[in-house]
PDB file of C-alpha atoms and ligand atoms in Angstrom:
ATOM      1  CA  MET A   1       0.000   0.000   0.000  1.00 96.00           C
ATOM      2  CA  LYS A   2       0.962   3.622  -0.414  1.00 98.00           C
ATOM      3  CA  ILE A   3       0.178   5.437   2.825  1.00 98.00           C
ATOM      4  CA  ALA A   4       0.407   9.144   3.658  1.00 98.00           C
ATOM      5  CA  ILE A   5       0.943  10.252   7.240  1.00 98.00           C
ATOM      6  CA  LEU A   6      -0.414  13.770   7.620  1.00 98.00           C
ATOM      7  CA  SER A   7       1.840  15.213  10.288  1.00 98.00           C
ATOM      8  CA  ARG A   8       3.538  18.535  10.863  1.00 97.00           C
ATOM      9  CA  ASP A   9       6.702  16.994  12.239  1.00 96.00           C
ATOM     10  CA  ALA A  10       8.427  13.870  10.943  1.00 97.00           C
ATOM     11  CA  SER A  11      10.561  13.677  14.093  1.00 97.00           C
ATOM     12  CA  LEU A  12       7.634  13.184  16.508  1.00 97.00           C
ATOM     13  CA  TYR A  13       7.579   9.771  18.185  1.00 98.00           C
ATOM     14  CA  SER A  14       4.114   8.868  16.849  1.00 98.00           C
ATOM     15  CA  THR A  15       4.975   9.894  13.280  1.00 98.00           C
ATOM     16  CA  ARG A  16       8.279   8.020  13.362  1.00 98.00           C
ATOM     17  CA  ARG A  17       6.699   4.860  14.768  1.00 98.00           C
ATOM     18  CA  LEU A  18       3.923   4.851  12.155  1.00 98.00           C
ATOM     19  CA  GLU A  19       6.491   5.290   9.393  1.00 98.00           C
ATOM     20  CA  GLU A  20       8.683   2.530  10.844  1.00 98.00           C
ATOM     21  CA  ALA A  21       5.767   0.117  11.246  1.00 98.00           C
ATOM     22  CA  GLY A  22       4.523   0.818   7.712  1.00 98.00           C
ATOM     23  CA  VAL A  23       7.955   0.255   6.160  1.00 98.00           C
ATOM     24  CA  GLU A  24       8.451  -2.903   8.261  1.00 98.00           C
ATOM     25  CA  GLN A  25       5.182  -4.263   6.909  1.00 98.00           C
ATOM     26  CA  GLY A  26       6.283  -3.601   3.321  1.00 98.00           C
ATOM     27  CA  HIS A  27       4.406  -0.390   2.536  1.00 98.00           C
ATOM     28  CA  THR A  28       5.457   2.884   0.964  1.00 98.00           C
ATOM     29  CA  ILE A  29       5.106   5.689   3.467  1.00 98.00           C
ATOM     30  CA  GLN A  30       5.202   9.418   2.834  1.00 98.00           C
ATOM     31  CA  ILE A  31       5.092  11.942   5.655  1.00 98.00           C
ATOM     32  CA  ILE A  32       3.241  15.055   4.571  1.00 98.00           C
ATOM     33  CA  ASP A  33       3.119  18.363   6.420  1.00 97.00           C
ATOM     34  CA  TYR A  34      -0.560  19.095   5.865  1.00 96.00           C
ATOM     35  CA  LEU A  35      -0.070  22.854   6.348  1.00 96.00           C
ATOM     36  CA  ARG A  36       2.188  22.801   3.276  1.00 95.00           C
ATOM     37  CA  CYS A  37      -0.491  21.122   1.144  1.00 95.00           C
ATOM     38  CA  TYR A  38      -2.556  23.193  -1.216  1.00 93.00           C
ATOM     39  CA  MET A  39      -5.665  22.079  -2.950  1.00 91.00           C
ATOM     40  CA  ASN A  40      -7.268  22.320  -6.328  1.00 88.00           C
ATOM     41  CA  ILE A  41     -10.998  22.170  -5.758  1.00 85.00           C
ATOM     42  CA  THR A  42     -12.321  21.691  -9.265  1.00 82.00           C
ATOM     43  CA  SER A  43     -15.233  19.669 -10.501  1.00 82.00           C
ATOM     44  CA  HIS A  44     -14.479  15.947 -11.072  1.00 83.00           C
ATOM     45  CA  ASN A  45     -10.783  16.315 -10.391  1.00 86.00           C
ATOM     46  CA  PRO A  46      -9.983  17.268  -6.799  1.00 89.00           C
ATOM     47  CA  GLN A  47      -6.244  17.399  -6.155  1.00 93.00           C
ATOM     48  CA  VAL A  48      -3.783  17.871  -3.329  1.00 93.00           C
ATOM     49  CA  ILE A  49      -0.431  19.412  -4.162  1.00 95.00           C
ATOM     50  CA  TYR A  50       2.466  19.202  -1.735  1.00 95.00           C
ATOM     51  CA  GLN A  51       5.529  21.382  -2.219  1.00 91.00           C
ATOM     52  CA  GLY A  52       4.799  21.464  -5.952  1.00 91.00           C
ATOM     53  CA  GLU A  53       4.198  17.716  -6.240  1.00 93.00           C
ATOM     54  CA  LEU A  54       0.766  16.343  -7.166  1.00 94.00           C
ATOM     55  CA  LEU A  55      -0.157  13.678  -4.599  1.00 95.00           C
ATOM     56  CA  GLU A  56      -1.480  10.623  -6.403  1.00 93.00           C
ATOM     57  CA  GLY A  57      -1.985   6.915  -5.950  1.00 95.00           C
ATOM     58  CA  PHE A  58      -2.466   6.822  -2.174  1.00 97.00           C
ATOM     59  CA  ASP A  59      -4.447   3.942  -0.680  1.00 97.00           C
ATOM     60  CA  ALA A  60      -4.806   5.508   2.761  1.00 98.00           C
ATOM     61  CA  VAL A  61      -4.018   8.580   4.820  1.00 98.00           C
ATOM     62  CA  ILE A  62      -3.345   8.591   8.550  1.00 98.00           C
ATOM     63  CA  PRO A  63      -4.290  12.034   9.860  1.00 98.00           C
ATOM     64  CA  ARG A  64      -2.269  13.295  12.832  1.00 98.00           C
ATOM     65  CA  ILE A  65      -3.852  16.723  13.038  1.00 96.00           C
ATOM     66  CA  GLY A  66      -2.758  19.032  15.865  1.00 92.00           C
ATOM     67  CA  ALA A  67      -5.501  20.660  17.937  1.00 90.00           C
ATOM     68  CA  SER A  68      -4.484  24.152  16.827  1.00 91.00           C
ATOM     69  CA  ASN A  69      -4.684  23.218  13.131  1.00 95.00           C
ATOM     70  CA  THR A  70      -8.032  21.426  13.066  1.00 95.00           C
ATOM     71  CA  PHE A  71      -9.601  23.723  10.473  1.00 96.00           C
ATOM     72  CA  TYR A  72      -6.964  23.421   7.757  1.00 97.00           C
ATOM     73  CA  GLY A  73      -5.944  19.884   8.716  1.00 97.00           C
ATOM     74  CA  THR A  74      -9.468  18.507   8.363  1.00 97.00           C
ATOM     75  CA  ALA A  75      -9.858  20.365   5.042  1.00 96.00           C
ATOM     76  CA  VAL A  76      -6.808  18.471   3.721  1.00 97.00           C
ATOM     77  CA  VAL A  77      -8.182  15.136   5.014  1.00 97.00           C
ATOM     78  CA  ARG A  78     -11.544  15.952   3.385  1.00 95.00           C
ATOM     79  CA  GLN A  79      -9.818  16.680   0.087  1.00 95.00           C
ATOM     80  CA  PHE A  80      -8.216  13.207   0.194  1.00 95.00           C
ATOM     81  CA  GLU A  81     -11.686  11.779   0.919  1.00 94.00           C
ATOM     82  CA  MET A  82     -13.041  13.639  -2.138  1.00 93.00           C
ATOM     83  CA  MET A  83     -10.306  11.894  -4.131  1.00 93.00           C
ATOM     84  CA  GLY A  84     -11.625   8.554  -2.839  1.00 94.00           C
ATOM     85  CA  VAL A  85      -8.654   7.907  -0.517  1.00 96.00           C
ATOM     86  CA  PHE A  86      -9.393   5.946   2.668  1.00 96.00           C
ATOM     87  CA  ALA A  87      -8.807   8.056   5.795  1.00 97.00           C
ATOM     88  CA  ALA A  88      -7.924   6.162   8.981  1.00 98.00           C
ATOM     89  CA  ASN A  89     -10.085   8.799  10.695  1.00 97.00           C
ATOM     90  CA  GLU A  90     -12.467  10.817   8.567  1.00 97.00           C
ATOM     91  CA  SER A  91     -12.508  14.607   8.574  1.00 97.00           C
ATOM     92  CA  GLN A  92     -16.058  14.791  10.004  1.00 96.00           C
ATOM     93  CA  ALA A  93     -15.170  12.535  12.909  1.00 97.00           C
ATOM     94  CA  ILE A  94     -12.027  14.535  13.698  1.00 97.00           C
ATOM     95  CA  SER A  95     -13.951  17.836  13.726  1.00 96.00           C
ATOM     96  CA  ARG A  96     -16.726  16.317  15.816  1.00 96.00           C
ATOM     97  CA  SER A  97     -14.416  14.958  18.505  1.00 95.00           C
ATOM     98  CA  ARG A  98     -12.388  18.202  18.687  1.00 93.00           C
ATOM     99  CA  ASP A  99     -15.452  20.001  20.002  1.00 90.00           C
ATOM    100  CA  LYS A 100     -15.631  18.875  23.638  1.00 88.00           C
ATOM    101  CA  LEU A 101     -19.186  20.035  24.096  1.00 90.00           C
ATOM    102  CA  ARG A 102     -20.461  18.369  20.934  1.00 93.00           C
ATOM    103  CA  CYS A 103     -18.619  15.224  21.954  1.00 94.00           C
ATOM    104  CA  LEU A 104     -20.296  15.102  25.384  1.00 95.00           C
ATOM    105  CA  GLN A 105     -23.719  15.862  23.901  1.00 95.00           C
ATOM    106  CA  LEU A 106     -23.404  12.933  21.490  1.00 97.00           C
ATOM    107  CA  LEU A 107     -22.081  10.555  24.156  1.00 97.00           C
ATOM    108  CA  SER A 108     -24.949  11.457  26.476  1.00 96.00           C
ATOM    109  CA  LYS A 109     -27.471  10.690  23.742  1.00 96.00           C
ATOM    110  CA  GLN A 110     -25.992   7.185  23.486  1.00 96.00           C
ATOM    111  CA  GLY A 111     -26.327   6.703  27.248  1.00 96.00           C
ATOM    112  CA  ILE A 112     -22.547   6.464  27.739  1.00 98.00           C
ATOM    113  CA  GLY A 113     -21.364   7.209  31.311  1.00 97.00           C
ATOM    114  CA  LEU A 114     -20.218  10.823  31.770  1.00 97.00           C
ATOM    115  CA  PRO A 115     -19.438  13.130  34.659  1.00 96.00           C
ATOM    116  CA  VAL A 116     -22.475  15.384  35.208  1.00 95.00           C
ATOM    117  CA  THR A 117     -21.591  18.378  33.043  1.00 95.00           C
ATOM    118  CA  GLY A 118     -23.051  21.849  32.561  1.00 94.00           C
ATOM    119  CA  PHE A 119     -22.477  24.573  30.019  1.00 90.00           C
ATOM    120  CA  ALA A 120     -23.773  28.114  29.863  1.00 82.00           C
ATOM    121  CA  HIS A 121     -23.093  31.314  28.004  1.00 80.00           C
ATOM    122  CA  SER A 122     -24.173  33.982  30.431  1.00 78.00           C
ATOM    123  CA  THR A 123     -22.634  34.572  33.859  1.00 77.00           C
ATOM    124  CA  LYS A 124     -26.068  35.746  35.032  1.00 79.00           C
ATOM    125  CA  ASP A 125     -26.926  32.057  35.354  1.00 84.00           C
ATOM    126  CA  VAL A 126     -23.850  30.949  37.339  1.00 88.00           C
ATOM    127  CA  GLU A 127     -25.786  29.919  40.472  1.00 89.00           C
ATOM    128  CA  GLY A 128     -28.186  27.827  38.428  1.00 90.00           C
ATOM    129  CA  LEU A 129     -25.329  26.231  36.507  1.00 90.00           C
ATOM    130  CA  ILE A 130     -23.456  25.269  39.688  1.00 94.00           C
ATOM    131  CA  ASN A 131     -26.589  23.802  41.231  1.00 93.00           C
ATOM    132  CA  THR A 132     -27.456  21.861  38.065  1.00 91.00           C
ATOM    133  CA  VAL A 133     -24.208  19.911  38.282  1.00 94.00           C
ATOM    134  CA  GLY A 134     -24.606  19.251  42.011  1.00 95.00           C
ATOM    135  CA  GLY A 135     -22.544  22.038  43.609  1.00 95.00           C
ATOM    136  CA  ALA A 136     -18.860  22.218  44.692  1.00 95.00           C
ATOM    137  CA  PRO A 137     -16.338  20.684  44.475  1.00 97.00           C
ATOM    138  CA  LEU A 138     -16.376  21.177  40.714  1.00 96.00           C
ATOM    139  CA  VAL A 139     -13.996  20.903  37.795  1.00 96.00           C
ATOM    140  CA  ILE A 140     -14.076  23.855  35.402  1.00 94.00           C
ATOM    141  CA  LYS A 141     -12.612  23.381  31.944  1.00 91.00           C
ATOM    142  CA  LEU A 142     -11.773  25.658  29.092  1.00 87.00           C
ATOM    143  CA  LEU A 143     -13.441  24.220  26.021  1.00 83.00           C
ATOM    144  CA  GLU A 144     -10.336  24.924  23.963  1.00 79.00           C
ATOM    145  CA  GLY A 145      -7.786  23.537  26.441  1.00 72.00           C
ATOM    146  CA  THR A 146      -5.489  20.526  25.907  1.00 72.00           C
ATOM    147  CA  GLN A 147      -2.952  18.654  28.018  1.00 75.00           C
ATOM    148  CA  GLY A 148      -4.709  19.648  31.212  1.00 76.00           C
ATOM    149  CA  ILE A 149      -4.177  23.377  30.700  1.00 82.00           C
ATOM    150  CA  GLY A 150      -7.320  25.270  31.648  1.00 87.00           C
ATOM    151  CA  VAL A 151      -8.665  22.448  33.855  1.00 92.00           C
ATOM    152  CA  VAL A 152      -9.278  23.808  37.358  1.00 94.00           C
ATOM    153  CA  LEU A 153     -10.575  22.149  40.509  1.00 96.00           C
ATOM    154  CA  THR A 154     -12.659  24.479  42.665  1.00 96.00           C
ATOM    155  CA  GLU A 155     -13.341  23.152  46.156  1.00 96.00           C
ATOM    156  CA  THR A 156     -15.988  25.629  47.266  1.00 96.00           C
ATOM    157  CA  HIS A 157     -19.085  27.217  45.812  1.00 95.00           C
ATOM    158  CA  GLN A 158     -17.500  30.665  46.064  1.00 95.00           C
ATOM    159  CA  ALA A 159     -14.303  29.575  44.295  1.00 96.00           C
ATOM    160  CA  ALA A 160     -16.350  27.920  41.533  1.00 95.00           C
ATOM    161  CA  LYS A 161     -18.354  31.087  41.054  1.00 93.00           C
ATOM    162  CA  SER A 162     -15.245  33.296  40.896  1.00 94.00           C
ATOM    163  CA  VAL A 163     -13.447  31.043  38.394  1.00 93.00           C
ATOM    164  CA  ILE A 164     -16.505  30.777  36.148  1.00 91.00           C
ATOM    165  CA  GLU A 165     -16.933  34.537  36.201  1.00 89.00           C
ATOM    166  CA  ALA A 166     -13.222  35.099  35.510  1.00 91.00           C
ATOM    167  CA  PHE A 167     -13.172  32.745  32.513  1.00 89.00           C
ATOM    168  CA  ARG A 168     -16.414  34.136  31.149  1.00 86.00           C
ATOM    169  CA  GLY A 169     -15.064  37.665  31.672  1.00 87.00           C
ATOM    170  CA  LEU A 170     -12.308  36.699  29.228  1.00 88.00           C
ATOM    171  CA  ASP A 171     -15.024  35.435  26.890  1.00 86.00           C
ATOM    172  CA  ALA A 172     -13.753  31.849  27.182  1.00 86.00           C
ATOM    173  CA  ASN A 173     -16.161  28.945  26.716  1.00 87.00           C
ATOM    174  CA  ILE A 174     -16.164  26.580  29.670  1.00 88.00           C
ATOM    175  CA  LEU A 175     -17.620  23.316  30.899  1.00 91.00           C
ATOM    176  CA  VAL A 176     -18.543  22.878  34.542  1.00 94.00           C
ATOM    177  CA  GLN A 177     -18.266  19.309  35.719  1.00 95.00           C
ATOM    178  CA  GLU A 178     -18.878  17.100  38.727  1.00 95.00           C
ATOM    179  CA  PHE A 179     -15.501  16.299  40.392  1.00 97.00           C
ATOM    180  CA  ILE A 180     -14.865  12.552  40.392  1.00 97.00           C
ATOM    181  CA  ALA A 181     -12.844  12.498  43.623  1.00 95.00           C
ATOM    182  CA  GLU A 182     -12.776   8.693  43.798  1.00 96.00           C
ATOM    183  CA  ALA A 183     -10.618   8.593  40.635  1.00 96.00           C
ATOM    184  CA  LYS A 184      -7.820   9.816  42.975  1.00 94.00           C
ATOM    185  CA  GLY A 185      -5.927  11.725  40.302  1.00 93.00           C
ATOM    186  CA  ALA A 186      -5.841   8.778  37.893  1.00 95.00           C
ATOM    187  CA  ASP A 187      -7.450   8.232  34.526  1.00 95.00           C
ATOM    188  CA  ILE A 188      -7.418   5.432  31.984  1.00 98.00           C
ATOM    189  CA  ARG A 189      -6.396   5.846  28.363  1.00 98.00           C
ATOM    190  CA  CYS A 190      -7.980   3.211  26.142  1.00 98.00           C
ATOM    191  CA  PHE A 191      -6.495   2.946  22.671  1.00 98.00           C
ATOM    192  CA  VAL A 192      -9.286   1.881  20.337  1.00 98.00           C
ATOM    193  CA  ILE A 193      -8.746   0.552  16.826  1.00 98.00           C
ATOM    194  CA  GLY A 194     -11.910  -0.489  14.972  1.00 97.00           C
ATOM    195  CA  ASP A 195     -14.115  -2.266  17.473  1.00 97.00           C
ATOM    196  CA  LYS A 196     -11.393  -3.255  19.958  1.00 98.00           C
ATOM    197  CA  VAL A 197      -9.377  -1.700  22.757  1.00 98.00           C
ATOM    198  CA  ILE A 198      -5.904  -2.856  21.710  1.00 98.00           C
ATOM    199  CA  ALA A 199      -3.987  -1.271  24.624  1.00 98.00           C
ATOM    200  CA  ALA A 200      -4.813   0.491  27.875  1.00 98.00           C
ATOM    201  CA  MET A 201      -2.849   2.359  30.505  1.00 98.00           C
ATOM    202  CA  LYS A 202      -3.565   4.034  33.784  1.00 97.00           C
ATOM    203  CA  ARG A 203      -2.122   7.504  34.201  1.00 95.00           C
ATOM    204  CA  GLN A 204      -1.547   8.809  37.710  1.00 94.00           C
ATOM    205  CA  GLY A 205      -1.043  12.501  38.370  1.00 91.00           C
ATOM    206  CA  ALA A 206       1.963  13.768  40.306  1.00 89.00           C
ATOM    207  CA  PRO A 207       1.418  13.874  44.106  1.00 89.00           C
ATOM    208  CA  GLY A 208      -1.153  16.518  45.027  1.00 87.00           C
ATOM    209  CA  GLU A 209      -2.280  16.869  41.379  1.00 90.00           C
ATOM    210  CA  PHE A 210      -5.794  15.824  40.363  1.00 91.00           C
ATOM    211  CA  ARG A 211      -4.920  15.975  36.658  1.00 92.00           C
ATOM    212  CA  SER A 212      -3.265  12.829  35.364  1.00 89.00           C
ATOM    213  CA  ASN A 213      -1.841  14.267  32.111  1.00 84.00           C
ATOM    214  CA  LEU A 214       1.637  12.922  31.367  1.00 79.00           C
ATOM    215  CA  HIS A 215       2.551  16.435  30.214  1.00 79.00           C
ATOM    216  CA  ARG A 216       1.809  17.577  33.788  1.00 80.00           C
ATOM    217  CA  GLY A 217       4.262  15.105  35.309  1.00 80.00           C
ATOM    218  CA  GLY A 218       1.960  12.099  35.631  1.00 84.00           C
ATOM    219  CA  ASN A 219       3.211   8.545  35.125  1.00 90.00           C
ATOM    220  CA  ALA A 220       1.697   5.643  33.253  1.00 95.00           C
ATOM    221  CA  GLU A 221       1.389   1.900  33.699  1.00 96.00           C
ATOM    222  CA  LYS A 222      -0.309  -0.949  31.907  1.00 97.00           C
ATOM    223  CA  ILE A 223      -3.755  -1.831  33.230  1.00 97.00           C
ATOM    224  CA  LYS A 224      -6.351  -4.530  32.759  1.00 97.00           C
ATOM    225  CA  LEU A 225      -9.786  -3.180  31.885  1.00 98.00           C
ATOM    226  CA  THR A 226     -13.137  -4.465  33.042  1.00 98.00           C
ATOM    227  CA  PRO A 227     -15.540  -5.613  30.286  1.00 98.00           C
ATOM    228  CA  GLU A 228     -17.668  -2.516  31.024  1.00 98.00           C
ATOM    229  CA  GLU A 229     -14.667  -0.222  30.534  1.00 98.00           C
ATOM    230  CA  ARG A 230     -13.829  -1.932  27.251  1.00 98.00           C
ATOM    231  CA  SER A 231     -17.317  -1.628  25.870  1.00 98.00           C
ATOM    232  CA  THR A 232     -17.628   1.998  27.047  1.00 98.00           C
ATOM    233  CA  ALA A 233     -14.413   2.932  25.228  1.00 98.00           C
ATOM    234  CA  VAL A 234     -15.418   1.178  22.003  1.00 98.00           C
ATOM    235  CA  ARG A 235     -18.905   2.705  22.063  1.00 98.00           C
ATOM    236  CA  ALA A 236     -17.471   6.171  22.709  1.00 98.00           C
ATOM    237  CA  ALA A 237     -15.129   5.909  19.689  1.00 98.00           C
ATOM    238  CA  LYS A 238     -17.995   4.635  17.531  1.00 97.00           C
ATOM    239  CA  THR A 239     -20.278   7.443  18.658  1.00 97.00           C
ATOM    240  CA  MET A 240     -17.683   9.923  17.386  1.00 97.00           C
ATOM    241  CA  GLY A 241     -17.284   7.976  14.146  1.00 97.00           C
ATOM    242  CA  LEU A 242     -13.579   7.438  14.897  1.00 97.00           C
ATOM    243  CA  ARG A 243     -11.877   4.237  13.765  1.00 97.00           C
ATOM    244  CA  ILE A 244      -8.774   5.072  15.772  1.00 98.00           C
ATOM    245  CA  ALA A 245      -9.234   6.869  19.080  1.00 98.00           C
ATOM    246  CA  GLY A 246      -7.787   7.469  22.499  1.00 98.00           C
ATOM    247  CA  VAL A 247     -10.692   7.309  24.932  1.00 98.00           C
ATOM    248  CA  ASP A 248     -10.027   8.711  28.409  1.00 97.00           C
ATOM    249  CA  LEU A 249     -12.072   7.257  31.252  1.00 98.00           C
ATOM    250  CA  LEU A 250     -12.323   7.906  34.960  1.00 98.00           C
ATOM    251  CA  ARG A 251     -13.263   5.155  37.398  1.00 97.00           C
ATOM    252  CA  SER A 252     -16.231   6.631  39.245  1.00 97.00           C
ATOM    253  CA  ASN A 253     -18.489   5.143  41.919  1.00 96.00           C
ATOM    254  CA  HIS A 254     -21.132   4.772  39.240  1.00 92.00           C
ATOM    255  CA  GLY A 255     -18.915   2.972  36.719  1.00 96.00           C
ATOM    256  CA  PRO A 256     -16.612   4.266  33.974  1.00 98.00           C
ATOM    257  CA  VAL A 257     -17.209   7.845  32.823  1.00 98.00           C
ATOM    258  CA  VAL A 258     -15.770   9.260  29.600  1.00 97.00           C
ATOM    259  CA  MET A 259     -13.735  12.435  29.824  1.00 95.00           C
ATOM    260  CA  GLU A 260     -12.622  12.821  26.275  1.00 93.00           C
ATOM    261  CA  VAL A 261     -12.265  11.077  22.925  1.00 97.00           C
ATOM    262  CA  ASN A 262      -9.044  11.951  21.110  1.00 96.00           C
ATOM    263  CA  SER A 263      -8.727  11.572  17.338  1.00 97.00           C
ATOM    264  CA  SER A 264      -4.905  11.715  17.184  1.00 97.00           C
ATOM    265  CA  PRO A 265      -3.900   9.782  20.291  1.00 97.00           C
ATOM    266  CA  GLY A 266      -0.164   9.825  20.993  1.00 96.00           C
ATOM    267  CA  LEU A 267       1.749   6.547  20.694  1.00 98.00           C
ATOM    268  CA  GLU A 268       4.719   7.186  22.947  1.00 96.00           C
ATOM    269  CA  GLY A 269       3.051   6.895  26.365  1.00 95.00           C
ATOM    270  CA  ILE A 270       0.939   3.888  25.457  1.00 97.00           C
ATOM    271  CA  GLU A 271       3.650   1.924  23.617  1.00 98.00           C
ATOM    272  CA  LYS A 272       6.142   2.489  26.425  1.00 97.00           C
ATOM    273  CA  ALA A 273       3.690   1.629  29.214  1.00 97.00           C
ATOM    274  CA  THR A 274       2.213  -1.471  27.564  1.00 98.00           C
ATOM    275  CA  GLU A 275       5.034  -2.650  25.252  1.00 98.00           C
ATOM    276  CA  ILE A 276       2.380  -3.192  22.603  1.00 98.00           C
ATOM    277  CA  ASN A 277       3.234  -2.362  18.985  1.00 98.00           C
ATOM    278  CA  VAL A 278       0.351   0.098  18.580  1.00 98.00           C
ATOM    279  CA  ALA A 279       1.756   1.592  15.354  1.00 98.00           C
ATOM    280  CA  GLY A 280       1.913  -1.908  13.839  1.00 98.00           C
ATOM    281  CA  LYS A 281      -1.717  -2.502  14.782  1.00 98.00           C
ATOM    282  CA  ILE A 282      -2.792   0.732  13.065  1.00 98.00           C
ATOM    283  CA  ILE A 283      -1.017  -0.372   9.876  1.00 98.00           C
ATOM    284  CA  GLU A 284      -2.625  -3.844  10.138  1.00 98.00           C
ATOM    285  CA  PHE A 285      -6.030  -2.177  10.489  1.00 98.00           C
ATOM    286  CA  LEU A 286      -5.401  -0.245   7.264  1.00 98.00           C
ATOM    287  CA  GLU A 287      -4.292  -3.433   5.503  1.00 97.00           C
ATOM    288  CA  LYS A 288      -7.629  -5.007   6.394  1.00 97.00           C
ATOM    289  CA  HIS A 289      -9.985  -2.076   5.874  1.00 95.00           C
ATOM    290  CA  ALA A 290      -8.534   0.517   3.494  1.00 94.00           C
ATOM    291  CA  ALA A 291     -10.395   0.533   0.201  1.00 89.00           C
ATOM    292  CA  PRO A 292     -11.169   3.337  -2.241  1.00 89.00           C
ATOM    293  CA  ASN A 293     -14.331   5.395  -1.738  1.00 84.00           C
ATOM    294  CA  LYS A 294     -15.115   3.884   1.633  1.00 81.00           C
ATOM    295  CA  THR A 295     -16.121   7.105   3.385  1.00 75.00           C
ATOM    296  CA  HIS A 296     -18.771   5.956   5.778  1.00 75.00           C
ATOM    297  CA  ASP A 297     -19.693   8.673   8.273  1.00 82.00           C
ATOM    298  CA  ARG A 298     -23.427   8.385   8.889  1.00 81.00           C
ATOM    299  CA  ILE A 299     -23.633  10.286  12.161  1.00 81.00           C
ATOM    300  CA  LYS A 300     -26.179  13.074  12.016  1.00 79.00           C
ATOM    301  CA  TYR A 301     -24.600  15.530  14.451  1.00 82.00           C
TER     302      TYR A 301
HETATM  303  P1  ADP B 401      -7.312  17.846  28.674  1.00 71.91           P
HETATM  304  O1  ADP B 401      -8.074  17.507  27.436  1.00 71.91           O
HETATM  305  O2  ADP B 401      -6.785  19.225  28.697  1.00 71.91           O
HETATM  306  O3  ADP B 401      -6.308  16.791  29.058  1.00 71.91           O
HETATM  307  P2  ADP B 401      -9.183  16.719  30.532  1.00 71.91           P
HETATM  308  O4  ADP B 401     -10.614  17.051  30.498  1.00 71.91           O
HETATM  309  O5  ADP B 401      -8.779  15.387  29.968  1.00 71.91           O
HETATM  310  O6  ADP B 401      -8.371  17.885  29.836  1.00 71.91           O
HETATM  311  O7  ADP B 401      -8.677  16.825  32.028  1.00 71.91           O
HETATM  312  C1  ADP B 401      -7.317  16.636  32.404  1.00 71.91           C
HETATM  313  C2  ADP B 401      -7.217  15.666  33.575  1.00 71.91           C
HETATM  314  O8  ADP B 401      -7.859  16.201  34.729  1.00 71.91           O
HETATM  315  C3  ADP B 401      -7.926  14.345  33.317  1.00 71.91           C
HETATM  316  O9  ADP B 401      -7.068  13.441  32.639  1.00 71.91           O
HETATM  317  C4  ADP B 401      -8.278  13.881  34.724  1.00 71.91           C
HETATM  318  O10 ADP B 401      -7.177  13.225  35.330  1.00 71.91           O
HETATM  319  C5  ADP B 401      -8.531  15.179  35.456  1.00 71.91           C
HETATM  320  N1  ADP B 401      -9.985  15.473  35.445  1.00 71.91           N
HETATM  321  C6  ADP B 401     -10.648  16.124  34.468  1.00 71.91           C
HETATM  322  N2  ADP B 401     -11.974  16.233  34.735  1.00 71.91           N
HETATM  323  C7  ADP B 401     -12.173  15.627  35.933  1.00 71.91           C
HETATM  324  C8  ADP B 401     -13.318  15.384  36.749  1.00 71.91           C
HETATM  325  N3  ADP B 401     -14.530  15.813  36.379  1.00 71.91           N
HETATM  326  N4  ADP B 401     -13.138  14.711  37.917  1.00 71.91           N
HETATM  327  C9  ADP B 401     -11.916  14.276  38.288  1.00 71.91           C
HETATM  328  N5  ADP B 401     -10.785  14.472  37.559  1.00 71.91           N
HETATM  329  C10 ADP B 401     -10.886  15.130  36.387  1.00 71.91           C
END
């Protein structure tokens, strides 16, 4: 197969591992900086041009689109889809999962476990919003945040109110969420490919830190999932329309709750913690499923 990896940086661990695994399995791999692609959007003959070269003959693309480049990155993925190229994750699914609020709304419709979550525009309704989600302690999250930045734990009603008002004063969109204290600063990353969790790790935040992000100094170890956790992760990925996803769960008193579904999950943490060849499994998935004109997103929202 001829596979394109859409990535801004060929030296990133995930990009390198996907390239390595593809080459090892006998494929031709090209790493393409999607911000350097330009597109010819003409009737019957959509094209992608990369540094002057017309991109042709690809069987699959693996999008690794950074959160800050979702708009242009998904446009490039969509252009490949218009050309009939199989996308490991489709542009619609990537856009959908990047919007945290949309993601939670869709998951809730499917009855997937979630922390009780509220969202409001006006600060005039702060009291009502806090009460809706059950009062302090609460977690307040910037809708646009990643890697734990903009995720704040407020222990008291007054602190919650002040933080909400401060964020809203800056015109930031926020989610207000029940604090799952029993997770004890740990979360679970489930790596989903197709309809299976192929690897899972538990991430534990640094001492005194409720956020488990590895970028915030957390550490990771391999973990065995319960059947309920497995099925929650697979259903969450499916609800987003993602074939490849990193689903983050918290272990709550009322079962697994989904925090987030990531469309470009990193490979470094999970491969190192589990010693599973995740990159190889992504390539194997493409070998089995990539076919021309197989765009399949049927999700309405
Ligand atoms: P980001 O996308 O920026 O990583 P998350 O929503 O995943 O933000 O939150 C970062 C971390 O904070 C999570 O991995 C989890 O450990 C912790 N966390 C987030 N929300 C809650 C919550 N409602 N209850 C308990 N811990 C939480």
